[in-house]
Amino acid sequence: MMSTELDAAPNLSALYAKAVLAGPVRRGGELPGTEYVRRDLAVDRAHLAEYDRVCGFGLRDVLPATYPHVLSFGLSVRLMTDPGFPFPLVGLVHVANSTTVHRPLLVTDVLTQRVRVANLRPHAKGSQLDVITETEVDGEVVWRETSTYLRRGRSDDSAPRAERVAEVEPGAATARWRVPADQGRRYAAVSGDRNPIHLRALAAKAFGFPRAIAHGMWTKARALAALESGLPESYTVDVDFVKPLLLPSTVEFTELGGPGAGTSFAVHSRSGAPHLLGRLR
């Protein structure tokens, strides 16, 4: 594994422009053996507070489990737009995300983040790969994330089926949320994820969606915010992004069980279609 250290966050606007200009043509080949690293990251309290407001977390000194994803997102995009990456960024679908918190991260912690890609494998609808991010404090890995992406391609019925988070049946909603039309733009402003499918209906239609869609990681963050008061100090939270959440929408959040015994949760449309399925263990 070759490590490349960056002393500043990558320019996401330039990287997205590069991805659009590169077009949808597959480059082919294996995943690059590159790891991007940023050291001595200090948390910006004002940025954290705005992220908390957009995602529904309370304002406190413990970082939300999804916040390091935002800090490392530029490294991920840099890696997925490098010439050696086998797929174009445009068209990759974020289908699952798993986050492990080994101990609470504090706003005062100074962080090191490492991002790499691994586990290229066949999928019934194309190919899958993982973007793996680790966050260290004083040389100890205290947070780890695996984001799974799908590149649609030729169907392969012989491909092994991915393990899915168990279904949570709709109908016993814990809460109902109204997700406004500008939710994608609000989350993009704090996350840097300005994929056009999340920003405007016109741009989303160019990619086959009738309206703009919410970011999957906003939906995960909003669900964790609803569970925040009962979260243990160390845990893993897995989610599958099942169906795009069109903006605006009214959705229902359902929680089953409790953190001590394991929690299952879901975000459904009012018709009962699942947008997100999750489990906390």
mmCIF file of C-alpha atoms in Angstrom:
data_model
loop_
_atom_site.group_PDB
_atom_site.id
_atom_site.type_symbol
_atom_site.label_atom_id
_atom_site.label_comp_id
_atom_site.label_asym_id
_atom_site.label_seq_id
_atom_site.Cartn_x
_atom_site.Cartn_y
_atom_site.Cartn_z
ATOM 1 C CA MET A 1 0.000 0.000 0.000
ATOM 2 C CA MET A 2 1.434 3.355 -1.047
ATOM 3 C CA SER A 3 0.561 6.226 1.320
ATOM 4 C CA THR A 4 0.224 9.769 0.039
ATOM 5 C CA GLU A 5 -0.109 12.521 2.631
ATOM 6 C CA LEU A 6 -2.151 15.634 1.920
ATOM 7 C CA ASP A 7 -1.735 18.798 3.971
ATOM 8 C CA ALA A 8 -5.112 20.256 3.000
ATOM 9 C CA ALA A 9 -8.578 19.038 2.081
ATOM 10 C CA PRO A 10 -8.950 18.334 -1.657
ATOM 11 C CA ASN A 11 -10.904 20.848 -3.739
ATOM 12 C CA LEU A 12 -14.216 19.046 -4.166
ATOM 13 C CA SER A 13 -15.580 21.454 -6.777
ATOM 14 C CA ALA A 14 -12.560 20.791 -8.989
ATOM 15 C CA LEU A 15 -12.822 17.039 -8.442
ATOM 16 C CA TYR A 16 -16.523 16.971 -9.370
ATOM 17 C CA ALA A 17 -15.789 18.993 -12.503
ATOM 18 C CA LYS A 18 -13.047 16.512 -13.363
ATOM 19 C CA ALA A 19 -15.465 13.607 -12.854
ATOM 20 C CA VAL A 20 -18.131 15.157 -15.104
ATOM 21 C CA LEU A 21 -15.631 15.941 -17.861
ATOM 22 C CA ALA A 22 -14.250 12.398 -17.688
ATOM 23 C CA GLY A 23 -17.711 11.048 -18.525
ATOM 24 C CA PRO A 24 -19.169 7.618 -17.840
ATOM 25 C CA VAL A 25 -16.595 5.478 -19.672
ATOM 26 C CA ARG A 26 -15.162 2.620 -17.631
ATOM 27 C CA ARG A 27 -11.389 2.600 -17.444
ATOM 28 C CA GLY A 28 -11.028 -1.047 -16.395
ATOM 29 C CA GLY A 29 -8.324 -2.651 -14.289
ATOM 30 C CA GLU A 30 -7.827 -3.352 -10.599
ATOM 31 C CA LEU A 31 -8.314 -1.085 -7.623
ATOM 32 C CA PRO A 32 -5.348 1.198 -6.930
ATOM 33 C CA GLY A 33 -3.071 0.360 -4.014
ATOM 34 C CA THR A 34 -3.130 3.952 -2.807
ATOM 35 C CA GLU A 35 -3.941 5.334 0.623
ATOM 36 C CA TYR A 36 -4.563 9.027 1.194
ATOM 37 C CA VAL A 37 -3.711 10.410 4.631
ATOM 38 C CA ARG A 38 -4.411 13.685 6.426
ATOM 39 C CA ARG A 39 -2.865 14.396 9.813
ATOM 40 C CA ASP A 40 -3.408 16.942 12.572
ATOM 41 C CA LEU A 41 -7.065 17.561 11.768
ATOM 42 C CA ALA A 42 -8.765 19.822 14.288
ATOM 43 C CA VAL A 43 -12.551 19.962 14.441
ATOM 44 C CA ASP A 44 -14.094 23.309 13.502
ATOM 45 C CA ARG A 45 -16.724 23.885 16.204
ATOM 46 C CA ALA A 46 -18.853 26.157 14.022
ATOM 47 C CA HIS A 47 -18.908 23.597 11.217
ATOM 48 C CA LEU A 48 -19.765 20.805 13.663
ATOM 49 C CA ALA A 49 -22.625 22.880 15.092
ATOM 50 C CA GLU A 50 -24.071 23.473 11.620
ATOM 51 C CA TYR A 51 -23.750 19.769 10.781
ATOM 52 C CA ASP A 52 -25.578 18.939 14.021
ATOM 53 C CA ARG A 53 -28.408 21.304 13.115
ATOM 54 C CA VAL A 54 -28.780 19.980 9.563
ATOM 55 C CA CYS A 55 -28.837 16.343 10.728
ATOM 56 C CA GLY A 56 -30.816 16.735 13.958
ATOM 57 C CA PHE A 57 -28.089 16.010 16.528
ATOM 58 C CA GLY A 58 -27.855 17.824 19.836
ATOM 59 C CA LEU A 59 -24.995 20.283 20.309
ATOM 60 C CA ARG A 60 -22.374 18.574 22.467
ATOM 61 C CA ASP A 61 -18.657 17.825 22.662
ATOM 62 C CA VAL A 62 -18.957 14.224 21.389
ATOM 63 C CA LEU A 63 -18.813 13.951 17.609
ATOM 64 C CA PRO A 64 -21.753 12.227 15.898
ATOM 65 C CA ALA A 65 -20.731 8.833 14.522
ATOM 66 C CA THR A 66 -21.323 10.076 10.981
ATOM 67 C CA TYR A 67 -19.284 13.280 11.290
ATOM 68 C CA PRO A 68 -15.843 11.782 10.474
ATOM 69 C CA HIS A 69 -17.362 10.665 7.149
ATOM 70 C CA VAL A 70 -17.773 14.341 6.265
ATOM 71 C CA LEU A 71 -14.200 15.149 7.300
ATOM 72 C CA SER A 72 -12.792 12.367 5.104
ATOM 73 C CA PHE A 73 -15.146 12.763 2.152
ATOM 74 C CA GLY A 74 -12.670 14.820 0.112
ATOM 75 C CA LEU A 75 -10.043 12.088 0.432
ATOM 76 C CA SER A 76 -12.571 9.522 -0.829
ATOM 77 C CA VAL A 77 -13.496 11.614 -3.862
ATOM 78 C CA ARG A 78 -9.825 12.293 -4.597
ATOM 79 C CA LEU A 79 -9.153 8.553 -4.620
ATOM 80 C CA MET A 80 -12.181 7.765 -6.796
ATOM 81 C CA THR A 81 -11.230 10.390 -9.392
ATOM 82 C CA ASP A 82 -7.579 9.345 -9.692
ATOM 83 C CA PRO A 83 -6.540 7.991 -13.142
ATOM 84 C CA GLY A 84 -5.885 4.532 -11.670
ATOM 85 C CA PHE A 85 -9.393 4.096 -10.268
ATOM 86 C CA PRO A 86 -11.247 1.582 -12.506
ATOM 87 C CA PHE A 87 -14.689 3.271 -12.586
ATOM 88 C CA PRO A 88 -15.926 6.784 -13.268
ATOM 89 C CA LEU A 89 -17.226 8.585 -10.199
ATOM 90 C CA VAL A 90 -20.374 9.525 -12.111
ATOM 91 C CA GLY A 91 -22.707 6.545 -11.861
ATOM 92 C CA LEU A 92 -21.328 4.974 -8.678
ATOM 93 C CA VAL A 93 -24.185 4.208 -6.268
ATOM 94 C CA HIS A 94 -23.643 4.262 -2.499
ATOM 95 C CA VAL A 95 -25.566 1.127 -1.436
ATOM 96 C CA ALA A 96 -24.398 0.420 2.128
ATOM 97 C CA ASN A 97 -22.413 1.952 4.966
ATOM 98 C CA SER A 98 -20.977 0.485 8.162
ATOM 99 C CA THR A 99 -19.473 2.607 10.940
ATOM 100 C CA THR A 100 -17.686 1.345 14.054
ATOM 101 C CA VAL A 101 -17.082 3.670 16.994
ATOM 102 C CA HIS A 102 -14.452 2.161 19.312
ATOM 103 C CA ARG A 103 -14.705 5.038 21.768
ATOM 104 C CA PRO A 104 -16.360 8.465 21.659
ATOM 105 C CA LEU A 105 -14.567 11.050 19.549
ATOM 106 C CA LEU A 106 -14.394 14.477 21.190
ATOM 107 C CA VAL A 107 -14.397 17.888 19.587
ATOM 108 C CA THR A 108 -10.976 18.496 21.203
ATOM 109 C CA ASP A 109 -9.351 15.399 19.637
ATOM 110 C CA VAL A 110 -6.697 15.919 16.955
ATOM 111 C CA LEU A 111 -7.367 13.418 14.180
ATOM 112 C CA THR A 112 -5.497 11.476 11.525
ATOM 113 C CA GLN A 113 -7.594 10.016 8.700
ATOM 114 C CA ARG A 114 -6.672 7.328 6.169
ATOM 115 C CA VAL A 115 -8.735 6.344 3.131
ATOM 116 C CA ARG A 116 -8.247 3.403 0.765
ATOM 117 C CA VAL A 117 -10.323 1.184 -1.510
ATOM 118 C CA ALA A 118 -10.586 -2.605 -1.341
ATOM 119 C CA ASN A 119 -12.599 -5.718 -2.071
ATOM 120 C CA LEU A 120 -13.585 -5.303 -5.711
ATOM 121 C CA ARG A 121 -16.109 -8.083 -6.310
ATOM 122 C CA PRO A 122 -18.905 -9.114 -8.650
ATOM 123 C CA HIS A 123 -22.483 -8.146 -7.950
ATOM 124 C CA ALA A 124 -25.692 -9.377 -9.543
ATOM 125 C CA LYS A 125 -26.080 -5.920 -11.111
ATOM 126 C CA GLY A 126 -22.428 -5.159 -11.882
ATOM 127 C CA SER A 127 -19.447 -4.687 -9.555
ATOM 128 C CA GLN A 128 -19.038 -3.606 -5.926
ATOM 129 C CA LEU A 129 -16.141 -2.110 -3.980
ATOM 130 C CA ASP A 130 -15.500 -0.711 -0.514
ATOM 131 C CA VAL A 131 -14.065 2.653 0.480
ATOM 132 C CA ILE A 132 -12.451 2.114 3.888
ATOM 133 C CA THR A 133 -11.727 5.042 6.191
ATOM 134 C CA GLU A 134 -9.953 4.957 9.538
ATOM 135 C CA THR A 135 -9.722 7.803 12.026
ATOM 136 C CA GLU A 136 -6.901 7.746 14.573
ATOM 137 C CA VAL A 137 -6.222 9.674 17.766
ATOM 138 C CA ASP A 138 -2.665 9.460 19.154
ATOM 139 C CA GLY A 139 -1.917 6.529 16.839
ATOM 140 C CA GLU A 140 -4.979 4.504 17.895
ATOM 141 C CA VAL A 141 -7.803 3.698 15.472
ATOM 142 C CA VAL A 142 -10.949 4.882 17.256
ATOM 143 C CA TRP A 143 -13.384 5.025 14.317
ATOM 144 C CA ARG A 144 -13.711 2.948 11.151
ATOM 145 C CA GLU A 145 -16.070 3.125 8.198
ATOM 146 C CA THR A 146 -16.767 0.950 5.175
ATOM 147 C CA SER A 147 -18.785 2.570 2.397
ATOM 148 C CA THR A 148 -19.913 0.123 -0.281
ATOM 149 C CA TYR A 149 -20.455 1.365 -3.836
ATOM 150 C CA LEU A 150 -22.115 -0.333 -6.785
ATOM 151 C CA ARG A 151 -21.080 0.201 -10.380
ATOM 152 C CA ARG A 152 -23.969 -1.002 -12.512
ATOM 153 C CA GLY A 153 -22.996 -3.212 -15.419
ATOM 154 C CA ARG A 154 -23.719 -6.537 -17.012
ATOM 155 C CA SER A 155 -25.978 -8.750 -14.880
ATOM 156 C CA ASP A 156 -24.283 -11.726 -13.247
ATOM 157 C CA ASP A 157 -26.753 -14.077 -11.563
ATOM 158 C CA SER A 158 -23.871 -16.254 -10.336
ATOM 159 C CA ALA A 159 -22.461 -13.432 -8.187
ATOM 160 C CA PRO A 160 -22.780 -14.066 -4.428
ATOM 161 C CA ARG A 161 -25.607 -12.154 -2.796
ATOM 162 C CA ALA A 162 -24.555 -9.445 -0.392
ATOM 163 C CA GLU A 163 -25.686 -9.825 3.200
ATOM 164 C CA ARG A 164 -28.489 -7.354 3.779
ATOM 165 C CA VAL A 165 -29.651 -5.652 6.930
ATOM 166 C CA ALA A 166 -32.833 -7.349 8.139
ATOM 167 C CA GLU A 167 -36.129 -5.838 7.066
ATOM 168 C CA VAL A 168 -38.068 -3.724 9.558
ATOM 169 C CA GLU A 169 -41.765 -3.815 8.798
ATOM 170 C CA PRO A 170 -43.511 -0.450 8.458
ATOM 171 C CA GLY A 171 -46.573 0.443 10.455
ATOM 172 C CA ALA A 172 -45.359 1.157 14.005
ATOM 173 C CA ALA A 173 -43.543 4.434 13.375
ATOM 174 C CA THR A 174 -41.561 6.018 16.205
ATOM 175 C CA ALA A 175 -41.521 9.392 14.444
ATOM 176 C CA ARG A 176 -42.581 11.089 11.243
ATOM 177 C CA TRP A 177 -40.279 13.543 9.478
ATOM 178 C CA ARG A 178 -41.021 16.107 6.823
ATOM 179 C CA VAL A 179 -37.938 16.301 4.583
ATOM 180 C CA PRO A 180 -37.972 19.617 2.695
ATOM 181 C CA ALA A 181 -37.079 20.229 -0.945
ATOM 182 C CA ASP A 182 -33.838 22.012 -0.022
ATOM 183 C CA GLN A 183 -32.565 19.239 2.288
ATOM 184 C CA GLY A 184 -30.005 18.096 -0.301
ATOM 185 C CA ARG A 185 -28.614 21.607 -0.678
ATOM 186 C CA ARG A 186 -28.457 22.109 3.091
ATOM 187 C CA TYR A 187 -26.564 18.844 3.606
ATOM 188 C CA ALA A 188 -24.294 19.557 0.625
ATOM 189 C CA ALA A 189 -23.276 22.850 2.218
ATOM 190 C CA VAL A 190 -21.950 21.124 5.353
ATOM 191 C CA SER A 191 -20.714 17.866 3.800
ATOM 192 C CA GLY A 192 -19.169 19.071 0.547
ATOM 193 C CA ASP A 193 -21.085 16.348 -1.318
ATOM 194 C CA ARG A 194 -22.494 18.426 -4.185
ATOM 195 C CA ASN A 195 -23.454 15.569 -6.448
ATOM 196 C CA PRO A 196 -26.062 17.230 -8.718
ATOM 197 C CA ILE A 197 -28.682 14.514 -8.087
ATOM 198 C CA HIS A 198 -29.063 15.922 -4.558
ATOM 199 C CA LEU A 199 -29.304 19.609 -5.433
ATOM 200 C CA ARG A 200 -31.934 20.367 -8.066
ATOM 201 C CA ALA A 201 -34.757 18.471 -9.749
ATOM 202 C CA LEU A 202 -33.533 19.418 -13.227
ATOM 203 C CA ALA A 203 -30.067 17.968 -12.582
ATOM 204 C CA ALA A 204 -31.550 14.853 -10.968
ATOM 205 C CA LYS A 205 -33.781 14.252 -14.002
ATOM 206 C CA ALA A 206 -30.666 14.039 -16.180
ATOM 207 C CA PHE A 207 -29.714 10.957 -14.124
ATOM 208 C CA GLY A 208 -33.158 9.363 -14.275
ATOM 209 C CA PHE A 209 -34.743 10.669 -11.048
ATOM 210 C CA PRO A 210 -38.044 12.568 -11.103
ATOM 211 C CA ARG A 211 -36.844 14.940 -8.369
ATOM 212 C CA ALA A 212 -33.694 15.584 -6.366
ATOM 213 C CA ILE A 213 -32.923 12.871 -3.809
ATOM 214 C CA ALA A 214 -31.653 13.086 -0.237
ATOM 215 C CA HIS A 215 -28.093 12.038 0.525
ATOM 216 C CA GLY A 216 -27.951 8.527 1.962
ATOM 217 C CA MET A 217 -25.519 9.690 4.631
ATOM 218 C CA TRP A 218 -27.915 12.453 5.694
ATOM 219 C CA THR A 219 -30.625 9.798 6.132
ATOM 220 C CA LYS A 220 -28.266 7.655 8.207
ATOM 221 C CA ALA A 221 -27.238 10.653 10.291
ATOM 222 C CA ARG A 222 -30.858 11.676 10.877
ATOM 223 C CA ALA A 223 -31.674 8.146 12.042
ATOM 224 C CA LEU A 224 -28.703 8.111 14.452
ATOM 225 C CA ALA A 225 -29.763 11.507 15.774
ATOM 226 C CA ALA A 226 -33.114 9.944 16.668
ATOM 227 C CA LEU A 227 -31.242 7.204 18.579
ATOM 228 C CA GLU A 228 -28.663 9.554 20.099
ATOM 229 C CA SER A 229 -29.837 9.492 23.714
ATOM 230 C CA GLY A 230 -29.520 5.688 23.921
ATOM 231 C CA LEU A 231 -26.260 5.109 22.060
ATOM 232 C CA PRO A 232 -23.542 3.156 23.944
ATOM 233 C CA GLU A 233 -19.937 4.357 24.034
ATOM 234 C CA SER A 234 -18.783 1.761 21.486
ATOM 235 C CA TYR A 235 -20.900 0.216 18.740
ATOM 236 C CA THR A 236 -21.233 -0.623 15.066
ATOM 237 C CA VAL A 237 -24.084 0.730 12.979
ATOM 238 C CA ASP A 238 -24.813 -0.810 9.561
ATOM 239 C CA VAL A 239 -27.251 0.560 7.006
ATOM 240 C CA ASP A 240 -28.464 -0.385 3.546
ATOM 241 C CA PHE A 241 -29.635 2.407 1.266
ATOM 242 C CA VAL A 242 -32.585 0.649 -0.326
ATOM 243 C CA LYS A 243 -34.650 3.192 -2.257
ATOM 244 C CA PRO A 244 -33.893 6.854 -3.104
ATOM 245 C CA LEU A 245 -35.665 9.377 -0.899
ATOM 246 C CA LEU A 246 -37.204 11.938 -3.251
ATOM 247 C CA LEU A 247 -37.361 15.571 -2.105
ATOM 248 C CA PRO A 248 -39.615 16.817 -0.659
ATOM 249 C CA SER A 249 -41.092 13.848 1.197
ATOM 250 C CA THR A 250 -42.707 12.796 4.436
ATOM 251 C CA VAL A 251 -41.102 9.653 5.868
ATOM 252 C CA GLU A 252 -41.577 7.459 8.916
ATOM 253 C CA PHE A 253 -38.812 6.365 11.286
ATOM 254 C CA THR A 254 -39.200 3.052 13.124
ATOM 255 C CA GLU A 255 -37.010 1.764 15.972
ATOM 256 C CA LEU A 256 -37.201 -1.766 17.349
ATOM 257 C CA GLY A 257 -35.362 -3.083 20.406
ATOM 258 C CA GLY A 258 -32.792 -1.130 22.387
ATOM 259 C CA PRO A 259 -29.017 -0.527 22.221
ATOM 260 C CA GLY A 260 -28.314 -3.042 24.987
ATOM 261 C CA ALA A 261 -29.889 -5.907 23.060
ATOM 262 C CA GLY A 262 -29.331 -4.509 19.588
ATOM 263 C CA THR A 263 -31.497 -2.033 17.744
ATOM 264 C CA SER A 264 -33.065 -2.368 14.307
ATOM 265 C CA PHE A 265 -34.365 0.765 12.633
ATOM 266 C CA ALA A 266 -35.695 1.921 9.313
ATOM 267 C CA VAL A 267 -36.871 4.921 7.320
ATOM 268 C CA HIS A 268 -39.946 4.203 5.188
ATOM 269 C CA SER A 269 -42.103 6.226 2.843
ATOM 270 C CA ARG A 270 -45.725 6.669 3.834
ATOM 271 C CA SER A 271 -46.562 3.898 1.341
ATOM 272 C CA GLY A 272 -44.315 1.516 3.307
ATOM 273 C CA ALA A 273 -41.397 1.377 0.850
ATOM 274 C CA PRO A 274 -38.045 1.266 2.704
ATOM 275 C CA HIS A 275 -35.495 4.004 2.050
ATOM 276 C CA LEU A 276 -32.998 2.880 4.707
ATOM 277 C CA LEU A 277 -32.678 -0.273 6.815
ATOM 278 C CA GLY A 278 -30.302 -0.258 9.770
ATOM 279 C CA ARG A 279 -29.017 -2.173 12.763
ATOM 280 C CA LEU A 280 -26.972 -1.112 15.754
ATOM 281 C CA ARG A 281 -24.887 -3.615 17.673
#
